[in-house]
Coordinates of C-alpha atoms in Angstrom, one line a residue:
X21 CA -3.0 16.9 14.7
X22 CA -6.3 16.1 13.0
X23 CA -5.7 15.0 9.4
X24 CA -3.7 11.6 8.9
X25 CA -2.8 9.8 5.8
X26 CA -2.2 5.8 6.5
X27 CA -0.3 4.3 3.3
X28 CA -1.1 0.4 3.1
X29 CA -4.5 -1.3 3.3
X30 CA -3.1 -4.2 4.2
X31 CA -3.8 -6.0 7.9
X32 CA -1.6 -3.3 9.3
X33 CA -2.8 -0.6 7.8
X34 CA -6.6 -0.5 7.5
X35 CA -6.0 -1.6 11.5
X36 CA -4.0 1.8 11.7
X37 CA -7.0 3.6 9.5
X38 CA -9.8 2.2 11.9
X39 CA -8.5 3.4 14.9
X40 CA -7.5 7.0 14.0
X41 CA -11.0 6.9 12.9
X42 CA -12.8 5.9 14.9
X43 CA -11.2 8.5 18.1
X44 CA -12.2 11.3 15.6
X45 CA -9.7 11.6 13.4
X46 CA -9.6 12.3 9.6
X47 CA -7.9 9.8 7.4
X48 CA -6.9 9.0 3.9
X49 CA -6.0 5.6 3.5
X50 CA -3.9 5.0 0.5
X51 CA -3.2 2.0 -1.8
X52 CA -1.9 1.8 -5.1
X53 CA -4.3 -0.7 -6.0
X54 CA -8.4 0.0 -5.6
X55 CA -8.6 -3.6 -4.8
X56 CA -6.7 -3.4 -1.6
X57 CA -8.4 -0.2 -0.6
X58 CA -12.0 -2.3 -0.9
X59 CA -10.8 -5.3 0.7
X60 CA -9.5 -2.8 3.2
X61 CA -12.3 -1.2 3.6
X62 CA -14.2 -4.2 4.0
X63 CA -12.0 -5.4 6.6
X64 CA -12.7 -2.5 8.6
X65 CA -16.7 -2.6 8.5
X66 CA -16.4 -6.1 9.7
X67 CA -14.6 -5.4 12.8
X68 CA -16.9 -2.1 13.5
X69 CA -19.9 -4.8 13.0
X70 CA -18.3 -7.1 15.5
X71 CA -17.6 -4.1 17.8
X72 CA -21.4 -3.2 18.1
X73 CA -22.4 -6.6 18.2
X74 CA -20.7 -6.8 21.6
X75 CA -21.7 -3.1 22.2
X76 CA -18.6 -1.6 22.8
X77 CA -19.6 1.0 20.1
X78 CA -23.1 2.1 18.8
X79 CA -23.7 2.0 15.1
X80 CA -24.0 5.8 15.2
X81 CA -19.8 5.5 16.0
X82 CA -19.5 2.5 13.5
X83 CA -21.4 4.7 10.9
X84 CA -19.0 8.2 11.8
X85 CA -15.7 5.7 11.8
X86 CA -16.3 4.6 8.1
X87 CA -17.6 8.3 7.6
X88 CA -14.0 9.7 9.0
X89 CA -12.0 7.6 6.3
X90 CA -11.5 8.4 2.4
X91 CA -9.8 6.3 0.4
X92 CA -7.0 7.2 -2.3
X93 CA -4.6 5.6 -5.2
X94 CA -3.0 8.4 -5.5
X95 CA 0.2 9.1 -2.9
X96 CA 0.1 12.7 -3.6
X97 CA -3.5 13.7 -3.7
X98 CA -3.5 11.1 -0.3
X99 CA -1.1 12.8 1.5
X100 CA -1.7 16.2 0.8
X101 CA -2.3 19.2 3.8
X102 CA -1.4 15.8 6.5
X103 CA -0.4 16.2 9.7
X104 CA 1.2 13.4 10.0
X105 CA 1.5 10.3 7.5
X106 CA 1.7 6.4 8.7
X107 CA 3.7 3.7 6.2
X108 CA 2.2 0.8 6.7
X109 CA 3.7 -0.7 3.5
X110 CA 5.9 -4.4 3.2
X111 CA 8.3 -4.6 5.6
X112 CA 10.9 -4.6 2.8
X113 CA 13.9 -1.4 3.2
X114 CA 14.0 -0.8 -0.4
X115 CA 10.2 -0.2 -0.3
X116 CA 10.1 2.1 2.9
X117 CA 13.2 4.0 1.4
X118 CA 11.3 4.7 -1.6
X119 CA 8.0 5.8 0.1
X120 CA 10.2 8.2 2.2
X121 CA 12.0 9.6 -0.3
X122 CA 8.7 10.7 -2.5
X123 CA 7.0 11.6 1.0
X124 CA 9.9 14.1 2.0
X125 CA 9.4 15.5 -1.8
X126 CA 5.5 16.4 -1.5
X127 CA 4.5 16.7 2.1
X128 CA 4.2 20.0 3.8
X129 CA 7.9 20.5 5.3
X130 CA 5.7 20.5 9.0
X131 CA 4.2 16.8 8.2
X132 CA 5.3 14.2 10.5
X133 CA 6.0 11.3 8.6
X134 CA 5.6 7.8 10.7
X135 CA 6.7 4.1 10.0
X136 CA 5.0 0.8 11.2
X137 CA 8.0 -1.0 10.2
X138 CA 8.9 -3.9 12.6
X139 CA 12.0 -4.1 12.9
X140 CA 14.1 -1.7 9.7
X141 CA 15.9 1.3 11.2
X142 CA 14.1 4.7 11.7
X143 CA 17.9 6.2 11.5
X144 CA 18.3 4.7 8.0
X145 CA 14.7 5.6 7.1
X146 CA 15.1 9.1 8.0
X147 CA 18.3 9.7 6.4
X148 CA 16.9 10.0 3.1
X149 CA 14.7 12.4 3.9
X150 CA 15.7 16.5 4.3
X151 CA 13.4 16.2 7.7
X152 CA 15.2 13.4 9.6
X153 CA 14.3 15.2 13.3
X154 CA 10.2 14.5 12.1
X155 CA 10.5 10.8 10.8
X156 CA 9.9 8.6 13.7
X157 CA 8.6 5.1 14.2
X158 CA 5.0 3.7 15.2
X159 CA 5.0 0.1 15.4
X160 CA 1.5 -0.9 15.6
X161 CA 0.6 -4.6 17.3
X162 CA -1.6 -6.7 15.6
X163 CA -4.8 -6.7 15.6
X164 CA -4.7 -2.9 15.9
X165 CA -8.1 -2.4 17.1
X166 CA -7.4 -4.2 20.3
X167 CA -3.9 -4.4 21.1
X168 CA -3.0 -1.7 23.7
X169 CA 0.9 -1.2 22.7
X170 CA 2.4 1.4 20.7
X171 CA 6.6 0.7 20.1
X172 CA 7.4 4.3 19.6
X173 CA 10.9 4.6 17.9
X174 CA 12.8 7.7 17.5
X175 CA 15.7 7.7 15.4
X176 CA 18.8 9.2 15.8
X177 CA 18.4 12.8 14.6
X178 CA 14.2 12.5 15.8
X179 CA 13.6 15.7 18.0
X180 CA 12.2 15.7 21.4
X181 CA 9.4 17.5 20.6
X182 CA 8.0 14.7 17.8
X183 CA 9.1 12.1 19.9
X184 CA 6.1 14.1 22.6
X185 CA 4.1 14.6 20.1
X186 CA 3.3 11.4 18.9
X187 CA 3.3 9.5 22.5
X188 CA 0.3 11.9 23.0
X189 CA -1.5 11.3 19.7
X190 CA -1.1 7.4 20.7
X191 CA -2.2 7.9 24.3
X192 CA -5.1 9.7 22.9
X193 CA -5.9 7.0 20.6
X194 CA -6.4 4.8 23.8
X195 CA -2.8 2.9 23.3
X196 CA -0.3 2.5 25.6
X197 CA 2.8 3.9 24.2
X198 CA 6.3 2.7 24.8
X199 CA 9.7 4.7 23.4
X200 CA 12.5 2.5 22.4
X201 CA 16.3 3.4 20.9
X202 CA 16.8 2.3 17.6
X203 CA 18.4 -0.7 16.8
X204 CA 17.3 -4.0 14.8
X205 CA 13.9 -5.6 15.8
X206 CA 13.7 -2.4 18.5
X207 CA 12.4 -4.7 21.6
X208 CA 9.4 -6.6 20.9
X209 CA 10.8 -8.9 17.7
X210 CA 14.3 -8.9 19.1
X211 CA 12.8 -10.8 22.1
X212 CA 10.4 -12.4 20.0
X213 CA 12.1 -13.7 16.9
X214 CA 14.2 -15.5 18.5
X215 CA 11.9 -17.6 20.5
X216 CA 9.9 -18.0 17.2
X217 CA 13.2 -19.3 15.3
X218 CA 13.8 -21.4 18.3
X219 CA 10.5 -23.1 18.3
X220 CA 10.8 -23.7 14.9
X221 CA 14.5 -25.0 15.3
X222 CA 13.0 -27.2 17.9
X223 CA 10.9 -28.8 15.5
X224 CA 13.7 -28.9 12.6
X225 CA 15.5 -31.1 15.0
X226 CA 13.2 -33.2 16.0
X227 CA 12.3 -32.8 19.5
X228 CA 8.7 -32.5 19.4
X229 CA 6.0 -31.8 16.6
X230 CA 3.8 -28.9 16.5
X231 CA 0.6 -29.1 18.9
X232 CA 3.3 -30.2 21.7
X233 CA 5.5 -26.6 21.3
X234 CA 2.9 -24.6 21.4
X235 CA 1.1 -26.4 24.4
X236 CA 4.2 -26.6 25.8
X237 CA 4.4 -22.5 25.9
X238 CA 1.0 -21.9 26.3
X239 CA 0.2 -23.6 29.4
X240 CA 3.5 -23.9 30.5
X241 CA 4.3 -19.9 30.2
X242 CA 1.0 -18.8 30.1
X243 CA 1.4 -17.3 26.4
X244 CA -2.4 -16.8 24.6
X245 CA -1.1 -19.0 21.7
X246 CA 2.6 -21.4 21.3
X247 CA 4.9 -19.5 18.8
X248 CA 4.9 -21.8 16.0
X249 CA 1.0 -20.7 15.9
X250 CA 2.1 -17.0 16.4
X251 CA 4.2 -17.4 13.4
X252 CA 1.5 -18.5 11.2
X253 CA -0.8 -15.4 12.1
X254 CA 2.0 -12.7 11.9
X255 CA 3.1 -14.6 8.2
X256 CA 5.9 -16.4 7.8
X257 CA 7.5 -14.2 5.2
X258 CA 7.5 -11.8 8.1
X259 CA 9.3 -13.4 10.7
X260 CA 12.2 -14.6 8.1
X261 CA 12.4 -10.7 6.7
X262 CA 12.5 -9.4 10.6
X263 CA 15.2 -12.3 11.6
X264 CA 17.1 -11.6 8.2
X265 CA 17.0 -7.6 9.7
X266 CA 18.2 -8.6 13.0
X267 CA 20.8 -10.8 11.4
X268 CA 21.9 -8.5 9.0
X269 CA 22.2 -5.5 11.6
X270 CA 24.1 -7.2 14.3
X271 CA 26.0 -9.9 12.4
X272 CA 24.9 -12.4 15.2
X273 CA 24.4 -16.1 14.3
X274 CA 21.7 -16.7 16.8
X275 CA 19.1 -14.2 14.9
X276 CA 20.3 -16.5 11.9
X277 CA 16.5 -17.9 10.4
X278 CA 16.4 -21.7 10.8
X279 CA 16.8 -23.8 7.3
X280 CA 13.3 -24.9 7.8
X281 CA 12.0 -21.5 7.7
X282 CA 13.7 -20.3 4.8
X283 CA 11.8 -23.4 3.2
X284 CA 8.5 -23.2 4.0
X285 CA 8.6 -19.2 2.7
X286 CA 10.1 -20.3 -0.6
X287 CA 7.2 -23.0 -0.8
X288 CA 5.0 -20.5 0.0
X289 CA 3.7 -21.9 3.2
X290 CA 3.2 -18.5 5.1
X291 CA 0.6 -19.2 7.4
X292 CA -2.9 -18.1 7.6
X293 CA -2.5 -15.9 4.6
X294 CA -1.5 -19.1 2.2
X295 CA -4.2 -21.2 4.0
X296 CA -0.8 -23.1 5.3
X297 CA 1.8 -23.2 7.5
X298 CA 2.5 -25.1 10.7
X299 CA -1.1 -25.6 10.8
X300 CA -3.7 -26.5 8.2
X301 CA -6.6 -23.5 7.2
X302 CA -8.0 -24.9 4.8
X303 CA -11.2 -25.6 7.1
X304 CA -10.8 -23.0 9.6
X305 CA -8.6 -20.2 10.8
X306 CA -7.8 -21.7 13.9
X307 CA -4.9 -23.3 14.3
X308 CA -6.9 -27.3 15.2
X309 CA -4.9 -29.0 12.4
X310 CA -1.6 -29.5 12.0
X311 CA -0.4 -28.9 8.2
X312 CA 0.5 -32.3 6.6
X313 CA 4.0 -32.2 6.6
X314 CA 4.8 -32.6 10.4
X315 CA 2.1 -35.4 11.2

């Protein structure tokens, strides 16, 4: 496996690009808008800057990275002669169904096709497809460059043999991979999600504000950063469309999203990428100020 089409330039995606990349790998990174695919691309040159500023590359390797990648509006002309192809698209079903459906109709009947989804079913993915024992699930941590785990989901008809496959191709990408069955939020948001909506719960009701959750959990469990900030990085809009999976696939009240949650997506406040969430980044991107509405 050498050539690799990554649809989404999005966080996920170019993160996904980058790192194929930069082990050797030929990729086409595909958005349907140019825009994207510069902002993208932009994304990744800034990371390979900050990667041989702290000389963990060279700027030979940062300069071959950006030279492995080729960029494409296009889905056909993108995904053509692939080995395997990564969605990296919104995590919305109605989305990834679509994608698969017109990937099934113009790969190569060998191509692997790959989802980054979160949390939507690889079964249900696959089943729209003529080549359910090749669709399988990749789900990427964020940020890509860095994070060592690969959640490798095979669905209910994916063979053995592409389930191998691509627990090699992430082992030689440096990642630790880690196969999972296939069911809602597979393991890392169904343990996580709910802590999230709990935290936020927690504040909904009133029994502590924001900076004393999250120090609460980070120095109390030892987690990098409190939930309520972990919400704001993944996005807001995320964490309700994972919970609304979870909810949805195991008709289970406790993965139902908190009120407060619902609210702060349909005001738009989605975290870092609205500038607003549970904490204010309007001055900075760390979370130092709590947003306005829960001082």
């Amino acid at each position: 496996m050498k050539n690799i089409a990554v649809i989404g330039a999005g966080t996920m995606g170019n993160g996904i690009a980058h790192v194929f990349a930069q082990n050797g790998y030929k990729v086409n990174l595909i958005d349907i808008s140019q825009a994207s695919l510069d902002k993208g691309m932009a994304v990744i040159e800034k990371n390979l800057d900050r990667m041989v500023f702290k000389e963990t590359i060279t700027e030979i390797d940062k300069l071959n990275t950006l030279k492995n990648i080729k960029t494409h509006t296009g889905l056909k002309e993108g995904v053509e002669n692939m080995d395997l192809v990564v969605e990296a698209a919104t995590e919305n079903v109605e989305i990834k169904l679509n994608i698969f459906r017109e990937l099934d109709q113009i790969c190569n009947p060998e191509t692997i096709l790959a989802t980054n989804t979160s949390s939507i079913s690889i079964t249900q993915i696959g089943a729209v497809t003529n080549r359910d024992d090749k669709v399988i699930g990749m789900h990427f941590m964020n940020p890509v460059p860095i994070m060592k785990l690969v959640e490798i989901i095979r669905g209910y008809n994916t063979s053995n043999e592409v389930t191998k496959n691509i627990m090699e191709l992430s082992k030689k990408l440096g990642k630790t991979p880690t196969e999972v069955n296939d069911y809602p939020g597979f393991v890392a948001n169904r343990i996580l999600m709910p802590m999230i909506n709990e935290a936020i719960e927690t504040l909904y009701n009133g029994v502590a504000g924001v900076t004393e959750i999250d120090t609460v959990m980070k120095l109390g469990m030892a987690h990098p950063m409190g939930p309520l900030q972990l919400a704001d990085f993944i996005g807001l809009d995320v964490c309700l469309s994972i919970l609304n999976v979870m909810y949805d696939g195991f008709k289970n009240p406790k993965y139902a999203p908190c009120p407060l949650l619902i609210n702060m997506v349909m005001a738009k406040k989605l975290g870092i990428k609205s500038g607003e969430g549970f904490y204010d980044y309007s001055e900075s991107k760390k979370a130092e100020k709590v947003s306005a509405q829960f001082i």
